[in-house]
Amino acid sequence: MNVNFVYRYGDNLYVNLTNKCCNDCSFCIRRNGDGIGDSGDLWLSREPDAQEVINGIKSHGDYREIVFCGYGEPTYKTDVMVEVAEFVHSCGKKTRLNTNGLGNLINRRDIVPLLKGRIDTVSVSLNSDSAEGYDKMCHSVFGLAAYDELLKFTRECVLAGITTVMTVVAVEGVDVEKCRKAAESVGAKLKVREYIA
Ligand code: SF4
């Protein structure tokens, strides 16, 4: 049974809440193996509750920040993430969410008010400069609607006062400057990431 809910990557601890995802991105690290760095196998036998994640965090040594980013989209488990984030803040540490920005569609409600005050930084994967390009690369179950939705989600996070960045993976066919404009149009800065093979 694999219950690898918390793993270390660099100075940070990463929280692996679920393997569910509404996308199937062509560059997803899940296509290339079972983990990243020394994470071990990130394919879970089951999803954790908040206390199990908190116990996992406590079992590791010191860390700089907690990052909700596993082998799946963390906002499928928003309630667990919120509870864990409150614990992390009670320890005086910071939280970050790495997301595809589709959490409002996934949860069929506006989750940004839940993130406010609990998630210090939201990092949204932009991936493309157009809805068509995004669909081609990310194959979301939400189809062409996904791109506008993730931009809307990002703007909401910015307006809520959460530090919000968008990311793009520098792969062939991606127009980084157009992506930068798209990110800036919703008030976020763009960060260019390298492809992890
Ligand atoms: S959104 Fe993230 S976890 Fe989901 S398929 Fe794309 S890269 Fe993988």
Short mmCIF file of C-alpha atoms and ligand atoms in Angstrom, two decimals:
data_model
loop_
_atom_site.label_atom_id
_atom_site.label_comp_id
_atom_site.label_asym_id
_atom_site.label_seq_id
_atom_site.Cartn_x
_atom_site.Cartn_y
_atom_site.Cartn_z
CA MET A 1 0.00 0.00 0.00
CA ASN A 2 1.51 3.33 -1.04
CA VAL A 3 0.75 6.24 1.31
CA ASN A 4 3.49 8.66 0.20
CA PHE A 5 1.58 11.81 1.21
CA VAL A 6 4.53 14.10 2.05
CA TYR A 7 7.92 14.15 0.33
CA ARG A 8 10.95 16.39 0.36
CA TYR A 9 12.16 18.25 -2.72
CA GLY A 10 14.98 20.72 -2.11
CA ASP A 11 14.28 22.81 1.01
CA ASN A 12 10.53 22.30 0.80
CA LEU A 13 8.05 19.62 1.73
CA TYR A 14 5.55 18.68 -0.97
CA VAL A 15 2.09 17.37 -0.18
CA ASN A 16 0.65 14.68 -2.44
CA LEU A 17 -3.12 14.76 -1.82
CA THR A 18 -4.48 12.93 -4.85
CA ASN A 19 -3.69 11.36 -8.19
CA LYS A 20 -6.86 12.76 -9.77
CA CYS A 21 -6.53 15.32 -12.53
CA CYS A 22 -8.94 16.79 -15.07
CA ASN A 23 -6.12 17.27 -17.58
CA ASP A 24 -3.73 14.99 -19.39
CA CYS A 25 -0.86 17.33 -20.28
CA SER A 26 1.64 16.12 -22.83
CA PHE A 27 4.55 17.32 -20.64
CA CYS A 28 3.20 15.95 -17.33
CA ILE A 29 5.93 14.34 -15.22
CA ARG A 30 3.48 11.55 -14.43
CA ARG A 31 4.03 10.26 -17.97
CA ASN A 32 7.72 9.71 -17.32
CA GLY A 33 7.89 7.77 -14.09
CA ASP A 34 6.59 7.19 -10.59
CA GLY A 35 8.14 10.18 -8.83
CA ILE A 36 10.47 13.15 -8.89
CA GLY A 37 13.97 13.34 -7.38
CA ASP A 38 14.00 11.29 -4.17
CA SER A 39 10.24 11.47 -3.69
CA GLY A 40 9.68 7.75 -4.06
CA ASP A 41 6.53 6.39 -5.69
CA LEU A 42 3.84 9.11 -5.83
CA TRP A 43 1.05 6.89 -7.12
CA LEU A 44 -1.21 6.57 -4.07
CA SER A 45 -3.18 3.54 -2.93
CA ARG A 46 -5.65 5.95 -1.34
CA GLU A 47 -6.03 9.64 -0.56
CA PRO A 48 -5.10 11.01 2.90
CA ASP A 49 -7.15 12.91 5.44
CA ALA A 50 -5.73 16.11 6.94
CA GLN A 51 -4.39 14.46 10.10
CA GLU A 52 -2.39 11.93 8.07
CA VAL A 53 -0.78 14.76 6.10
CA ILE A 54 -0.04 16.70 9.29
CA ASN A 55 1.56 13.58 10.79
CA GLY A 56 3.63 13.22 7.61
CA ILE A 57 4.81 16.82 7.87
CA LYS A 58 5.73 16.35 11.52
CA SER A 59 7.77 13.24 10.69
CA HIS A 60 10.08 15.22 8.40
CA GLY A 61 12.73 17.63 9.64
CA ASP A 62 12.69 21.39 9.14
CA TYR A 63 11.52 22.90 5.87
CA ARG A 64 11.13 26.28 4.21
CA GLU A 65 7.58 26.01 2.88
CA ILE A 66 4.81 23.50 2.27
CA VAL A 67 3.86 23.05 -1.36
CA PHE A 68 0.60 21.39 -2.33
CA CYS A 69 1.73 19.67 -5.51
CA GLY A 70 1.70 15.95 -6.05
CA TYR A 71 0.88 13.47 -8.74
CA GLY A 72 -2.51 15.06 -9.35
CA GLU A 73 -4.44 18.33 -9.02
CA PRO A 74 -4.55 19.37 -5.31
CA THR A 75 -7.83 21.31 -5.56
CA TYR A 76 -9.70 18.00 -5.82
CA LYS A 77 -8.95 17.87 -2.10
CA THR A 78 -9.52 21.53 -1.21
CA ASP A 79 -11.00 20.85 2.22
CA VAL A 80 -8.03 18.70 3.28
CA MET A 81 -5.60 21.27 1.87
CA VAL A 82 -7.25 24.10 3.82
CA GLU A 83 -7.04 22.18 7.10
CA VAL A 84 -3.38 21.31 6.53
CA ALA A 85 -2.60 24.92 5.54
CA GLU A 86 -4.06 26.16 8.83
CA PHE A 87 -1.77 23.75 10.70
CA VAL A 88 1.25 24.95 8.68
CA HIS A 89 0.45 28.57 9.52
CA SER A 90 0.09 27.67 13.20
CA CYS A 91 3.75 26.53 12.95
CA GLY A 92 4.74 29.90 11.47
CA LYS A 93 5.51 28.42 8.03
CA LYS A 94 4.39 29.40 4.53
CA THR A 95 2.15 27.57 2.06
CA ARG A 96 2.06 27.38 -1.72
CA LEU A 97 -0.43 25.78 -4.08
CA ASN A 98 0.69 24.59 -7.52
CA THR A 99 -2.50 24.21 -9.54
CA ASN A 100 -3.91 23.97 -13.04
CA GLY A 101 -6.32 26.76 -12.07
CA LEU A 102 -9.43 24.70 -12.69
CA GLY A 103 -10.40 24.27 -9.03
CA ASN A 104 -13.64 26.23 -9.33
CA LEU A 105 -14.86 23.95 -12.12
CA ILE A 106 -13.66 20.84 -10.29
CA ASN A 107 -15.43 21.83 -7.06
CA ARG A 108 -18.42 23.48 -8.78
CA ARG A 109 -18.01 26.45 -6.45
CA ASP A 110 -15.70 29.40 -5.88
CA ILE A 111 -12.82 28.08 -3.77
CA VAL A 112 -10.79 31.31 -3.75
CA PRO A 113 -12.36 32.55 -0.46
CA LEU A 114 -11.14 29.30 1.13
CA LEU A 115 -7.59 29.87 -0.13
CA LYS A 116 -7.42 33.47 1.08
CA GLY A 117 -5.44 33.70 4.33
CA ARG A 118 -4.44 30.03 4.12
CA ILE A 119 -2.42 29.78 0.91
CA ASP A 120 0.37 32.36 0.72
CA THR A 121 1.27 31.81 -2.94
CA VAL A 122 -0.82 30.38 -5.75
CA SER A 123 1.07 29.22 -8.84
CA VAL A 124 -1.18 28.57 -11.83
CA SER A 125 0.01 26.62 -14.88
CA LEU A 126 -0.81 28.76 -17.90
CA ASN A 127 0.95 26.55 -20.45
CA SER A 128 -0.27 28.32 -23.59
CA ASP A 129 -1.25 31.69 -25.05
CA SER A 130 -4.62 30.50 -26.39
CA ALA A 131 -7.56 28.25 -25.57
CA GLU A 132 -6.84 26.14 -28.65
CA GLY A 133 -3.16 25.77 -27.78
CA TYR A 134 -4.04 24.84 -24.20
CA ASP A 135 -6.54 22.23 -25.35
CA LYS A 136 -4.01 20.70 -27.71
CA MET A 137 -1.39 20.43 -24.98
CA CYS A 138 -3.44 19.74 -21.85
CA HIS A 139 -6.43 17.74 -23.11
CA SER A 140 -8.68 18.98 -20.31
CA VAL A 141 -12.04 17.34 -19.70
CA PHE A 142 -13.36 20.93 -19.67
CA GLY A 143 -12.27 21.40 -23.30
CA LEU A 144 -11.85 24.91 -24.68
CA ALA A 145 -13.55 26.41 -21.60
CA ALA A 146 -10.54 25.49 -19.44
CA TYR A 147 -8.26 28.31 -20.60
CA ASP A 148 -10.63 31.19 -19.85
CA GLU A 149 -11.48 29.55 -16.56
CA LEU A 150 -7.88 29.34 -15.36
CA LEU A 151 -7.34 33.00 -16.27
CA LYS A 152 -10.50 33.93 -14.37
CA PHE A 153 -9.36 31.90 -11.36
CA THR A 154 -5.98 33.64 -11.44
CA ARG A 155 -7.58 37.08 -11.53
CA GLU A 156 -9.78 36.13 -8.55
CA CYS A 157 -6.71 35.05 -6.58
CA VAL A 158 -4.96 38.33 -7.43
CA LEU A 159 -8.03 40.34 -6.40
CA ALA A 160 -8.20 38.35 -3.14
CA GLY A 161 -4.71 39.63 -2.35
CA ILE A 162 -2.97 36.27 -2.70
CA THR A 163 0.53 36.36 -4.21
CA THR A 164 -0.20 34.78 -7.58
CA VAL A 165 2.10 33.72 -10.40
CA MET A 166 1.50 31.88 -13.64
CA THR A 167 3.94 29.40 -15.14
CA VAL A 168 4.73 28.14 -18.57
CA VAL A 169 6.94 25.25 -19.53
CA ALA A 170 9.43 26.23 -22.23
CA VAL A 171 8.57 23.59 -24.80
CA GLU A 172 8.46 23.86 -28.59
CA GLY A 173 5.49 25.83 -29.90
CA VAL A 174 4.98 27.93 -26.77
CA ASP A 175 5.13 31.69 -27.35
CA VAL A 176 6.52 32.90 -24.04
CA GLU A 177 5.92 36.60 -24.75
CA LYS A 178 2.25 36.04 -25.57
CA CYS A 179 1.96 33.97 -22.40
CA ARG A 180 3.52 36.83 -20.44
CA LYS A 181 0.90 39.22 -21.80
CA ALA A 182 -1.91 36.78 -20.94
CA ALA A 183 -0.61 36.44 -17.37
CA GLU A 184 -0.19 40.19 -16.98
CA SER A 185 -3.72 40.76 -18.31
CA VAL A 186 -5.04 39.12 -15.13
CA GLY A 187 -2.51 40.79 -12.84
CA ALA A 188 -0.04 37.90 -12.45
CA LYS A 189 3.65 37.61 -13.23
CA LEU A 190 4.86 34.85 -15.54
CA LYS A 191 7.52 32.38 -14.51
CA VAL A 192 9.13 30.25 -17.22
CA ARG A 193 9.87 26.69 -16.10
CA GLU A 194 12.17 24.15 -17.64
CA TYR A 195 10.74 20.89 -18.90
CA ILE A 196 11.43 18.07 -16.42
CA ALA A 197 12.14 14.92 -18.38
S1 SF4 B 1 -2.53 19.56 -14.77
FE1 SF4 B 1 -0.61 18.96 -13.77
S2 SF4 B 1 -0.98 16.91 -12.87
FE2 SF4 B 1 -2.62 17.33 -14.35
S3 SF4 B 1 -1.92 16.34 -16.24
FE3 SF4 B 1 -1.30 18.51 -16.32
S4 SF4 B 1 0.79 18.58 -15.49
FE4 SF4 B 1 -0.12 16.60 -14.92
#
